[in-house]
CSV table of C-alpha atoms in Angstrom, one decimal:
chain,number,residue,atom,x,y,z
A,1,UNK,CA,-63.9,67.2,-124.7
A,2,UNK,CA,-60.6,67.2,-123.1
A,3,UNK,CA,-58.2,65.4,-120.9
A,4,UNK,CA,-59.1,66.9,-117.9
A,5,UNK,CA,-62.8,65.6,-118.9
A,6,UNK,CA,-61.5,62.3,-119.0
A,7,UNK,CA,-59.1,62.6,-115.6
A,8,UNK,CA,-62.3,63.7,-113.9
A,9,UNK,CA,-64.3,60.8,-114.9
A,10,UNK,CA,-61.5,58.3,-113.9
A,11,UNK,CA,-59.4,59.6,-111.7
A,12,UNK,CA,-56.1,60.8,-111.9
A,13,UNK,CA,-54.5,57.2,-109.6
A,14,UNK,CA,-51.5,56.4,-111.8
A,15,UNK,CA,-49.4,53.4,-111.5
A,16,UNK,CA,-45.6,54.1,-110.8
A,17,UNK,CA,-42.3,52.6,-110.4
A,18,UNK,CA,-39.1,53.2,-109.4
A,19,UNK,CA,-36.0,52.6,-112.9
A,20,UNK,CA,-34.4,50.0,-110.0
A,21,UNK,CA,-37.3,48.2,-110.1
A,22,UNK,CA,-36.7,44.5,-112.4
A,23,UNK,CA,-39.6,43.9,-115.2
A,24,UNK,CA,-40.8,40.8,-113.2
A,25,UNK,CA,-41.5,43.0,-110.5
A,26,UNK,CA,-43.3,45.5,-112.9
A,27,UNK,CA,-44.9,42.9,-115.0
A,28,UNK,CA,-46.5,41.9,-111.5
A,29,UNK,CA,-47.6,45.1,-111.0
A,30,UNK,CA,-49.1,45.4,-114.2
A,31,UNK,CA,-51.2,42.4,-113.8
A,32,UNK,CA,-52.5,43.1,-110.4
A,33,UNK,CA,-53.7,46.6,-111.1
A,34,UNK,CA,-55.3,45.5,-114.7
A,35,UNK,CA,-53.3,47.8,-116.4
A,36,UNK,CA,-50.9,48.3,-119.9
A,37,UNK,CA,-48.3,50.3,-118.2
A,38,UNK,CA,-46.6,52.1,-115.9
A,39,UNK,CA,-45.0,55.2,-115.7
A,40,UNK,CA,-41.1,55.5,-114.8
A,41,UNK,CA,-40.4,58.1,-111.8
A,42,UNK,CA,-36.9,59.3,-110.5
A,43,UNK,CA,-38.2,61.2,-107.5
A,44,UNK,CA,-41.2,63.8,-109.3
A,45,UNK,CA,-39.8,63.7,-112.4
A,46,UNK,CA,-41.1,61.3,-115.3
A,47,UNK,CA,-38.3,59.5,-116.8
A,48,UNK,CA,-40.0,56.9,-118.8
A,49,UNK,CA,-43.0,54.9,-119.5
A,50,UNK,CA,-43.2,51.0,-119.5
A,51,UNK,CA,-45.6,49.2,-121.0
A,52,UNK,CA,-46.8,45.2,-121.8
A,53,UNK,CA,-45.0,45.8,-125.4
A,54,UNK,CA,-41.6,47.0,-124.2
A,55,UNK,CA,-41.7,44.0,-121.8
A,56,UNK,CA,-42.6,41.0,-124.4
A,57,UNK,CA,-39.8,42.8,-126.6
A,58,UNK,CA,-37.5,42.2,-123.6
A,59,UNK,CA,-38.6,38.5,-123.5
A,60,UNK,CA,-38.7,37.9,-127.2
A,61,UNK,CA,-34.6,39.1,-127.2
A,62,UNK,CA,-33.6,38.1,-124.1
A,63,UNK,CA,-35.6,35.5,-123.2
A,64,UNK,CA,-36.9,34.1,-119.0
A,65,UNK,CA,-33.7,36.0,-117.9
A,66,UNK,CA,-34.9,39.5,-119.5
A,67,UNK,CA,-37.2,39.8,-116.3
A,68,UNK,CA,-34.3,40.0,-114.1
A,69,UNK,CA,-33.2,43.3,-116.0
A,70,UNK,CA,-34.5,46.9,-114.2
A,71,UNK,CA,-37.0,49.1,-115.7
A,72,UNK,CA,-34.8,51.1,-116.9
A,73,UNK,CA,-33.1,49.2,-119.1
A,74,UNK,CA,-36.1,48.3,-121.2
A,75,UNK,CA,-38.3,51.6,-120.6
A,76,UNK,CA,-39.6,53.8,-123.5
A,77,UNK,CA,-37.2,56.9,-122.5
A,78,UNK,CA,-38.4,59.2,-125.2
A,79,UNK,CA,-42.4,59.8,-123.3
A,80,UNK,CA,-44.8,61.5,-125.3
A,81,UNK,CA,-46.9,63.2,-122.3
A,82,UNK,CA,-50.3,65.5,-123.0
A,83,UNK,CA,-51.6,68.0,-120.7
A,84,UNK,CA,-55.1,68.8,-119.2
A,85,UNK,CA,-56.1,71.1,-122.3
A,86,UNK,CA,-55.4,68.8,-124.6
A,87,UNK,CA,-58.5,67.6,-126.8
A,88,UNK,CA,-59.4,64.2,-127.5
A,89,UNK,CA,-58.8,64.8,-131.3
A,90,UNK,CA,-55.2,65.6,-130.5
A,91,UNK,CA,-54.6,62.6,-127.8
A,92,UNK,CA,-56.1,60.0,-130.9
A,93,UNK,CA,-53.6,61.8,-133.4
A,94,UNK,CA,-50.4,61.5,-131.1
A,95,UNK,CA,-51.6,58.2,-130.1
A,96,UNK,CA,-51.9,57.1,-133.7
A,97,UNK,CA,-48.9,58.7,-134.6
A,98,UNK,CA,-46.5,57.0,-132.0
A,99,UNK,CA,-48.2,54.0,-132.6
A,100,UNK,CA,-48.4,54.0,-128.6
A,101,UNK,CA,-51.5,53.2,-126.4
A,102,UNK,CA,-50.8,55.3,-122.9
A,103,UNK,CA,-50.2,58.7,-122.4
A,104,UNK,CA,-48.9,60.6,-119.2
A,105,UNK,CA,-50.7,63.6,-118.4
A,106,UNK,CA,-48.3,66.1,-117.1
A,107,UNK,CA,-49.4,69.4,-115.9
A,108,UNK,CA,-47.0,72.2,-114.4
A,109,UNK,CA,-43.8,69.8,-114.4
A,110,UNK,CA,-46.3,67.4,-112.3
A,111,UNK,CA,-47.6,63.7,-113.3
A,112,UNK,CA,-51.4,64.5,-113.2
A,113,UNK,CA,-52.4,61.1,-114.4
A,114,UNK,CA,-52.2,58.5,-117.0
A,115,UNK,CA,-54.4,58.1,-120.8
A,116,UNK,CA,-54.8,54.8,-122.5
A,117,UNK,CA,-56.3,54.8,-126.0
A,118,UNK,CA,-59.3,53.2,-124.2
A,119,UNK,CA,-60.1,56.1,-121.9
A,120,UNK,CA,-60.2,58.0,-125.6
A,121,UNK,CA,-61.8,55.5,-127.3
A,122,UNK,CA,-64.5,55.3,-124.4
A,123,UNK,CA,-65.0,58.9,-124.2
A,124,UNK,CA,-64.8,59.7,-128.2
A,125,UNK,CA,-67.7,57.0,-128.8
A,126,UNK,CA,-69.9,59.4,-125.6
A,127,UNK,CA,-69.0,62.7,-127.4
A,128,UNK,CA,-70.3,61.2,-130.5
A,129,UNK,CA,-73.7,59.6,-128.9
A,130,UNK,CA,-74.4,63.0,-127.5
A,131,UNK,CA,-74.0,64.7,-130.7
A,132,UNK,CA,-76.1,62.2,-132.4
A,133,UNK,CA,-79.2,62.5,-129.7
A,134,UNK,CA,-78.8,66.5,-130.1
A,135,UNK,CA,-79.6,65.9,-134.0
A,136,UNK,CA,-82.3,63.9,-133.4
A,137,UNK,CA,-83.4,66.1,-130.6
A,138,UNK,CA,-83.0,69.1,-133.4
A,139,UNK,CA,-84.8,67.4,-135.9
A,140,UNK,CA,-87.8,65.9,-134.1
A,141,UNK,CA,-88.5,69.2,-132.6
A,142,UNK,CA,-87.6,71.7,-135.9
């Protein structure tokens, strides 16, 4: 299974902003869509990922006023992206690795969608039913 297994099962609708943007605004954002983060466009191009974690930091340091600041300030610049050929092994590796739980998926220099450690979690657990009824399916009829 890969990623664009996963986009195809949840769509590839990813949450944006705009570095301008202030982290009450995105925080807002974040809670109306139900989601952990957002990704940080300047025009097409991805120039940072925001997520719930980089936004408590921001509070914890700089306390209330922190949510005045723009994205940009506070942003995870440094994104770790996959693309649509990547497996799920490798997107729980990276994940793990980075000790991060979203992953933009980025195909041809384009945003194609987003990855949260649920979606891999989710889809993982499926892979691994399947297997599991093919053994039994195997074995009742061998």
């Amino acid at each position: 299974m890969n990623v664009a297994t996963i986009l195809k099962a949840k769509g590839s609708d990813v949450a944006t902003v705009n570095p301008a943007l202030t982290l009450a605004e995105a925080a807002r954002l974040l809670t109306e869509r139900g989601i952990g983060a957002v990704v940080v466009m300047e025009g097409r191009r991805v120039i940072g990922i925001l997520s719930e974690r980089d936004i408590v930091k921001a509070v914890a340091r700089g306390g209330a006023e922190a949510l005045k600041a723009p994205v940009r300030d506070v942003m995870t610049a440094r994104v770790v992206t996959c693309s649509l050929n990547d497996s799920v092994d490798e997107l729980m590796d990276a994940m793990t690795e980075g000790r991060f739980r979203h992953l933009p998926v980025v195909e041809d220099g384009e945003l194609a969608g987003i990855v949260s450690i649920g979606d891999v979690v989710k889809h993982r657990i499926a892979e691994t039913v399947m297997e599991t009824e093919a053994l039994r399916l195997y074995i009742a009829t061998g």
